[in-house]
Coordinates of C-alpha atoms in Angstrom, one line a residue:
X135 CA 158.0 -15.4 193.0
X136 CA 158.6 -17.7 196.1
X137 CA 156.0 -20.1 194.8
X138 CA 157.8 -20.2 191.4
X139 CA 161.2 -20.8 193.0
X140 CA 159.6 -23.6 195.1
X141 CA 158.1 -25.2 192.0
X142 CA 161.4 -25.0 190.1
X143 CA 163.3 -26.6 193.0
X144 CA 160.7 -29.3 193.3
X145 CA 160.8 -30.0 189.6
X146 CA 164.6 -30.1 189.6
X147 CA 164.5 -32.5 192.6
X148 CA 162.0 -34.8 190.9
X149 CA 164.0 -34.8 187.7
X150 CA 167.2 -35.7 189.6
X151 CA 165.4 -38.5 191.4
X152 CA 164.0 -39.8 188.1
X153 CA 167.5 -39.7 186.5
X154 CA 169.0 -41.4 189.5
X155 CA 166.5 -44.2 189.3
X156 CA 167.0 -44.5 185.5
X157 CA 170.8 -44.8 185.9
X158 CA 170.4 -47.4 188.7
X159 CA 167.9 -49.5 186.7
X160 CA 170.1 -49.4 183.6
X161 CA 173.2 -50.4 185.5
X162 CA 171.3 -53.3 187.1
X163 CA 170.3 -54.5 183.7
X164 CA 173.9 -54.3 182.5
X165 CA 175.2 -56.1 185.6
X166 CA 177.2 -53.0 186.7
X167 CA 175.2 -52.4 189.9
X168 CA 173.9 -54.5 192.8
X169 CA 170.2 -55.0 193.3
X170 CA 168.4 -55.4 196.6
X171 CA 166.4 -58.6 196.3
X172 CA 162.9 -58.9 197.9
X173 CA 162.4 -61.6 200.5
X174 CA 161.0 -64.9 199.2
X175 CA 157.7 -64.5 200.9
X176 CA 157.0 -61.1 199.3
X177 CA 158.1 -62.5 195.9
X178 CA 155.7 -65.4 196.2
X179 CA 152.9 -63.0 197.1
X180 CA 153.7 -60.8 194.1
X181 CA 153.7 -63.8 191.8
X182 CA 150.4 -65.0 193.2
X183 CA 148.8 -61.6 192.7
X184 CA 150.0 -61.4 189.1
X185 CA 148.7 -64.9 188.4
X186 CA 145.3 -64.1 190.0
X187 CA 145.0 -61.0 187.8
X188 CA 145.8 -62.8 184.6
X189 CA 143.4 -65.7 185.1
X190 CA 140.7 -63.4 186.5
X191 CA 140.8 -61.3 183.3
X192 CA 140.6 -64.4 181.1
X193 CA 137.7 -66.0 183.0
X194 CA 135.8 -62.7 183.1
X195 CA 136.2 -62.0 179.4
X196 CA 135.2 -65.6 178.4
X197 CA 132.2 -65.4 180.7
X198 CA 131.1 -62.3 179.0
X199 CA 131.4 -64.1 175.6
X200 CA 129.4 -67.0 177.0
X201 CA 126.6 -64.8 178.2
X202 CA 126.6 -62.5 175.2
X203 CA 128.0 -64.1 172.1
X204 CA 127.4 -61.0 169.9
X205 CA 130.6 -58.9 170.0
X206 CA 128.8 -55.8 168.8
X207 CA 126.3 -56.0 171.6
X208 CA 129.2 -56.4 174.1
X209 CA 130.9 -53.3 172.7
X210 CA 127.7 -51.4 172.9
X211 CA 127.2 -52.4 176.6
X212 CA 130.8 -51.5 177.4
X213 CA 130.3 -48.0 175.9
X214 CA 127.1 -47.5 177.8
X215 CA 128.8 -48.6 181.0
X216 CA 131.7 -46.2 180.5
X217 CA 129.2 -43.4 179.8
X218 CA 127.4 -44.4 183.0
X219 CA 124.1 -44.9 181.1
X220 CA 121.7 -47.8 181.0
X221 CA 121.9 -49.9 177.8
X222 CA 118.6 -50.1 175.9
X223 CA 116.7 -53.3 176.4
X224 CA 116.9 -55.6 173.3
X225 CA 115.1 -58.8 172.3
X226 CA 117.4 -61.8 172.6
X227 CA 117.5 -64.6 170.1
X228 CA 115.2 -67.1 171.8
X229 CA 112.6 -64.4 172.3
X230 CA 112.9 -63.3 168.7
X231 CA 112.5 -66.9 167.5
X232 CA 109.5 -67.4 169.7
X233 CA 107.8 -64.3 168.4
X234 CA 108.4 -65.4 164.8
X235 CA 106.9 -68.9 165.6
X236 CA 103.8 -67.3 167.3
X237 CA 103.2 -64.9 164.4
X238 CA 103.6 -67.8 161.9
X239 CA 101.3 -70.1 163.9
X240 CA 98.7 -67.3 164.1
X241 CA 99.0 -66.8 160.3
X242 CA 98.5 -70.5 159.6
X243 CA 95.7 -70.8 162.0
X244 CA 95.7 -71.8 165.7
X245 CA 93.1 -74.5 164.9
X246 CA 95.5 -76.3 162.6
X247 CA 98.0 -78.8 163.9
X248 CA 101.0 -77.0 162.5
X249 CA 99.8 -73.6 163.6
X250 CA 99.0 -74.8 167.1
X251 CA 102.4 -76.5 167.4
X252 CA 104.2 -73.3 166.3
X253 CA 102.4 -71.2 168.8
X254 CA 103.2 -73.6 171.6
X255 CA 106.9 -73.8 170.5
X256 CA 107.0 -70.0 170.3
X257 CA 105.6 -69.5 173.8
X258 CA 108.3 -71.9 175.1
X259 CA 111.1 -70.2 173.3
X260 CA 110.0 -66.8 174.8
X261 CA 110.0 -68.4 178.2
X262 CA 113.6 -69.6 177.5
X263 CA 114.5 -66.1 176.4
X264 CA 113.2 -64.7 179.7
X265 CA 115.2 -67.3 181.6
X266 CA 118.3 -66.4 179.5
X267 CA 117.8 -62.8 180.4
X268 CA 117.6 -63.6 184.1
X269 CA 120.8 -65.7 183.9
X270 CA 122.7 -62.8 182.3
X271 CA 121.5 -60.4 184.9
X272 CA 122.2 -62.7 187.9
X273 CA 125.6 -63.7 186.6
X274 CA 126.6 -60.1 185.9
X275 CA 125.6 -59.0 189.4
X276 CA 126.9 -62.0 191.4
X277 CA 129.9 -63.1 189.3
X278 CA 131.2 -60.6 186.7
X279 CA 130.9 -57.5 188.9
X280 CA 133.1 -58.9 191.7
X281 CA 135.8 -60.0 189.2
X282 CA 135.7 -56.7 187.5
X283 CA 135.9 -54.9 190.9
X284 CA 139.1 -56.8 191.7
X285 CA 140.7 -56.0 188.3
X286 CA 139.8 -52.3 188.3
X287 CA 140.0 -51.7 192.0
X288 CA 142.0 -54.0 194.3
X289 CA 144.6 -55.0 191.7
X290 CA 145.1 -51.4 190.6
X291 CA 145.9 -50.5 194.2
X292 CA 148.3 -53.4 194.4
X293 CA 150.0 -52.4 191.1
X294 CA 150.4 -48.8 192.3
X295 CA 152.0 -49.9 195.6
X296 CA 154.2 -52.4 193.8
X297 CA 155.5 -49.7 191.5
X298 CA 156.1 -47.4 194.5
X299 CA 158.0 -50.3 196.1
X300 CA 160.1 -50.6 193.0
X301 CA 160.9 -46.9 193.1
X302 CA 161.9 -47.1 196.8
X303 CA 164.2 -50.0 196.0
X304 CA 165.9 -48.1 193.2
X305 CA 166.3 -45.1 195.5
X306 CA 167.8 -47.4 198.2
X307 CA 170.2 -49.1 195.8
X308 CA 171.2 -45.7 194.2
X309 CA 172.0 -44.4 197.7
X310 CA 174.0 -47.5 198.5
X311 CA 176.0 -47.0 195.3
X312 CA 176.8 -43.4 196.1
X313 CA 177.9 -44.4 199.6
X314 CA 180.2 -47.1 198.2
X315 CA 181.8 -44.6 195.8
X316 CA 182.2 -42.0 198.6
X317 CA 183.9 -44.5 200.9
X318 CA 186.2 -45.6 198.0
X319 CA 187.1 -41.9 197.4
X320 CA 187.7 -41.3 201.1
X321 CA 190.1 -44.3 201.2
X322 CA 192.1 -43.1 198.2
X323 CA 192.3 -39.6 199.7
X324 CA 193.7 -40.9 202.9
X325 CA 196.3 -43.0 201.1
X326 CA 197.5 -40.1 198.9
X327 CA 197.8 -37.7 201.8
X328 CA 199.9 -40.1 203.8
X329 CA 202.5 -40.3 201.0
X330 CA 203.7 -36.9 200.0
X331 CA 206.5 -37.2 197.3
X332 CA 209.7 -35.2 197.4
X333 CA 212.2 -34.6 194.5
X334 CA 212.7 -32.7 191.4
X335 CA 210.2 -30.7 189.4
X336 CA 208.8 -33.7 187.6
X337 CA 208.0 -35.2 191.0
X338 CA 206.4 -32.0 192.1
X339 CA 204.4 -31.9 188.9
X340 CA 203.0 -35.3 189.6
X341 CA 202.4 -34.3 193.1
X342 CA 200.3 -31.3 191.9
X343 CA 198.3 -33.6 189.8
X344 CA 197.8 -35.9 192.7
X345 CA 196.9 -33.0 194.8
X346 CA 194.2 -31.9 192.4
X347 CA 193.0 -35.5 192.3
X348 CA 192.9 -35.6 196.1
X349 CA 190.9 -32.4 196.2
X350 CA 188.4 -34.1 193.9
X351 CA 188.4 -37.2 196.0
X352 CA 187.8 -35.1 199.1
X353 CA 184.5 -34.0 197.6
X354 CA 183.5 -37.6 197.6
X355 CA 184.8 -38.1 201.1
X356 CA 182.6 -35.3 202.3
X357 CA 179.7 -37.2 200.8
X358 CA 180.2 -40.2 203.1
X359 CA 178.2 -38.8 206.0
X360 CA 175.5 -37.5 203.7
X361 CA 175.3 -40.8 201.8
X362 CA 175.1 -42.8 205.0
X363 CA 172.2 -40.7 206.2
X364 CA 170.5 -41.0 202.8
X365 CA 170.9 -44.8 202.9
X366 CA 169.3 -44.9 206.4
X367 CA 166.3 -42.8 205.1
X368 CA 165.8 -44.8 201.9
X369 CA 166.2 -48.1 203.8
X370 CA 163.5 -47.0 206.2
X371 CA 161.1 -45.9 203.4
X372 CA 161.8 -49.1 201.5
X373 CA 161.0 -51.3 204.5
X374 CA 157.8 -49.3 205.2
X375 CA 156.7 -49.6 201.6
X376 CA 157.5 -53.4 201.5
X377 CA 155.3 -53.9 204.6
X378 CA 152.4 -52.0 203.0
X379 CA 152.7 -54.0 199.8
X380 CA 152.9 -57.2 201.8
X381 CA 149.7 -56.5 203.7
X382 CA 147.9 -55.7 200.5
X383 CA 149.2 -58.9 198.8
X384 CA 148.2 -61.1 201.7
X385 CA 144.6 -60.0 200.9
X386 CA 144.7 -62.1 197.7
X387 CA 143.8 -65.2 199.8
X388 CA 140.6 -63.4 200.9
X389 CA 140.0 -62.4 197.3
X390 CA 140.2 -66.1 196.3
X391 CA 137.7 -67.0 199.0
X392 CA 135.3 -64.3 197.8
X393 CA 135.6 -65.3 194.2
X394 CA 134.9 -68.9 195.2
X395 CA 131.5 -67.8 196.7
X396 CA 130.8 -65.8 193.5
X397 CA 131.7 -68.9 191.4
X398 CA 129.1 -70.9 193.5
X399 CA 126.5 -68.2 192.8
X400 CA 127.3 -68.4 189.0
X401 CA 127.0 -72.2 189.0
X402 CA 123.7 -72.0 190.9
X403 CA 122.4 -69.4 188.3
X404 CA 123.4 -71.7 185.5
X405 CA 121.8 -74.7 187.2
X406 CA 118.5 -72.8 187.7
X407 CA 118.6 -71.7 184.0
X408 CA 119.2 -75.2 182.6
X409 CA 116.6 -76.7 184.9
X410 CA 114.1 -74.1 183.7
X411 CA 114.9 -74.8 180.1
X412 CA 114.7 -78.5 180.6
X413 CA 111.3 -78.2 182.3
X414 CA 110.0 -75.9 179.6
X415 CA 111.1 -78.3 176.9
X416 CA 109.7 -81.3 178.8
X417 CA 106.3 -79.6 179.1
X418 CA 106.5 -78.7 175.4
X419 CA 107.3 -82.3 174.4
X420 CA 104.4 -83.5 176.4
X421 CA 102.1 -81.1 174.6
X422 CA 103.5 -82.2 171.2
X423 CA 104.0 -85.8 172.1
X424 CA 100.8 -86.9 170.5
X425 CA 101.8 -85.6 167.1
X426 CA 102.9 -88.5 164.9
X427 CA 106.3 -88.0 163.3
X428 CA 104.8 -89.1 160.0
X429 CA 102.2 -86.3 160.1
X430 CA 103.5 -82.8 160.6
X431 CA 101.5 -81.0 157.9
X432 CA 98.8 -78.5 158.0
X433 CA 95.3 -80.0 158.4
X434 CA 93.5 -77.2 156.5
X435 CA 94.2 -78.5 153.0
X436 CA 92.0 -78.0 150.0
X437 CA 91.7 -81.7 149.1
X438 CA 90.1 -82.5 152.4
X439 CA 92.1 -85.7 152.6
X440 CA 94.8 -86.2 155.3
X441 CA 98.2 -87.4 154.4
X442 CA 98.3 -91.2 154.7
X443 CA 100.2 -92.8 157.4
X444 CA 103.5 -94.6 156.7
X445 CA 101.7 -97.9 157.7
X446 CA 98.0 -97.3 156.8
X447 CA 96.8 -100.5 158.6
X448 CA 98.3 -99.4 161.9
X449 CA 97.3 -96.3 163.9
X450 CA 100.4 -94.6 165.1
X451 CA 102.6 -97.4 163.8
X452 CA 105.6 -95.1 163.7
X453 CA 106.2 -95.6 167.4
X454 CA 106.3 -92.4 169.4
X455 CA 108.7 -91.9 172.2
X456 CA 107.5 -90.3 175.4
X457 CA 109.7 -88.2 177.7
X458 CA 110.5 -91.4 179.6
X459 CA 111.7 -93.1 176.5
X460 CA 108.8 -95.7 176.4
X461 CA 107.4 -96.7 173.0
X462 CA 103.6 -96.5 172.5
X463 CA 102.0 -98.6 169.8
X464 CA 98.4 -99.1 168.8
X465 CA 96.3 -102.2 168.0
X466 CA 96.1 -103.4 164.4
X467 CA 93.1 -101.8 162.6
X468 CA 92.7 -104.8 160.3
X469 CA 91.0 -106.7 163.1
X470 CA 88.5 -103.9 163.5
X471 CA 87.8 -103.8 159.7
X472 CA 87.3 -107.6 159.5
X473 CA 85.2 -107.8 162.6
X474 CA 82.8 -105.1 161.5
X475 CA 82.5 -104.1 165.2
X476 CA 83.2 -100.8 167.0
X477 CA 86.0 -99.7 169.2
X478 CA 86.8 -96.8 171.4
X479 CA 89.6 -94.5 170.2
X480 CA 91.3 -91.5 171.7
X481 CA 91.8 -88.4 169.5
X482 CA 95.5 -87.5 169.3
X483 CA 95.0 -83.9 168.2
X484 CA 92.5 -81.5 166.8
X485 CA 91.0 -82.0 163.4
X486 CA 88.7 -79.6 161.4
X487 CA 86.2 -81.3 159.2
X488 CA 86.8 -80.4 155.5
X489 CA 83.1 -81.1 154.6
X490 CA 79.8 -82.3 156.0
X491 CA 80.8 -86.0 155.5
X492 CA 83.6 -85.7 158.1
X493 CA 83.6 -85.3 161.8
X494 CA 85.6 -82.6 163.6
X495 CA 87.7 -83.8 166.4
X496 CA 89.2 -82.4 169.6
X497 CA 92.4 -83.6 171.1
X498 CA 92.2 -86.1 174.0
X499 CA 88.5 -86.8 173.5
X500 CA 87.3 -90.4 173.2
X501 CA 85.0 -91.4 170.4
X502 CA 83.5 -94.6 168.9
X503 CA 84.9 -95.8 165.6
X504 CA 83.9 -98.5 163.2
X505 CA 84.6 -99.6 159.7
X506 CA 82.3 -99.7 156.7
X507 CA 82.8 -102.2 153.8
X508 CA 84.5 -100.6 150.8
X509 CA 85.7 -97.5 152.8
X510 CA 89.1 -96.0 152.1
X511 CA 91.7 -97.7 154.3
X512 CA 92.9 -94.3 155.6
X513 CA 89.5 -93.5 157.1
X514 CA 87.1 -94.8 159.7
X515 CA 83.6 -93.8 160.7
X516 CA 83.5 -91.9 163.9
X517 CA 80.6 -91.4 166.3
X518 CA 80.2 -88.9 169.1
X519 CA 76.7 -89.0 170.5
X520 CA 74.3 -88.3 167.6
X521 CA 77.2 -86.9 165.5
X522 CA 78.7 -89.2 162.8
X523 CA 81.3 -88.7 160.1
X524 CA 84.5 -89.8 158.6
X525 CA 87.7 -89.4 160.6
X526 CA 91.3 -90.0 159.5
X527 CA 93.0 -92.9 161.3
X528 CA 96.2 -90.9 161.7
X529 CA 94.5 -88.8 164.3
X530 CA 93.4 -91.8 166.4
X531 CA 94.8 -94.2 168.9
X532 CA 92.6 -97.4 169.4
X533 CA 92.0 -98.2 173.1
X534 CA 92.0 -101.7 174.4

């Protein structure tokens, strides 16, 4: 029973405090009550904290979009995070593209130009996918997690203390309002008691009304001492809460310094990722750099005849750009045909002989080539030791 009485009294007290704060807040908004203003330094700290919270949320959300463009995947990861479970590993887009390229290249044949190129491109795409996965993991750990910890941890504590400070201020201002009313009532009571009217019954009637009014005013007068004590208590609680809030807000500068270090880690992770991607593509370009832009078809064709070059009299005449931007050109083959002599030539990429009259080639090997009168302009005779056969000129680069 005592516990129940205590709970009822506490509930009534809390309800009274809430009502007092609501009345004070409403009167402040209507301009009917005075409001205790915070000092300029504390106001600046509050503004800085709010600004930090807003921009940290925007940067964090946009970074998540950058690292994971798929909104469904982000929602799934968020759900798993709230359930405190590890999200299942999924293949990212570069890895999926790389696997498709490898499967296609295997289907077309690794010994063919197109199939071989697809496999090499697929392997590079898978390496890029791995680097992308590492970027996401590193960025989430070193950049997103500290930002999220600030929003869900430090700032929530600041917001809680800030709300408590607001309540303490409302309590202080409500106490000041009650004290002001009590002092006003006390002054009116003293004034009426000092002037007791004399006269007829009408005067006595008004006196009785004033007497009742004085009695009511005395109730307020009795509240002066109590109100003054309440103002001292609420002022002390307000000052204490303002100091606690100020100390928390001054930590925002340390938060900025910490987020700066996290930003440097994020930039370094991006730099590593882009450097890896650049190196992977540079290596891939070197591997594919010998493929003429005019010949990107499959070698394993039924006709056994390669696609003619855009300029049949010039080997590699569609100038190929290396990674350094230099243009490589080959000597004119007409001189070789007219001289009936032989020249050394480097094989640009693998070629599988379609029949016994042709010579199979391996990329980067050097063979001897010569022309035979009446031979198709797209072909030369190739010689490697005791082996001889026709070779397509689009696969060769004449050496000086």
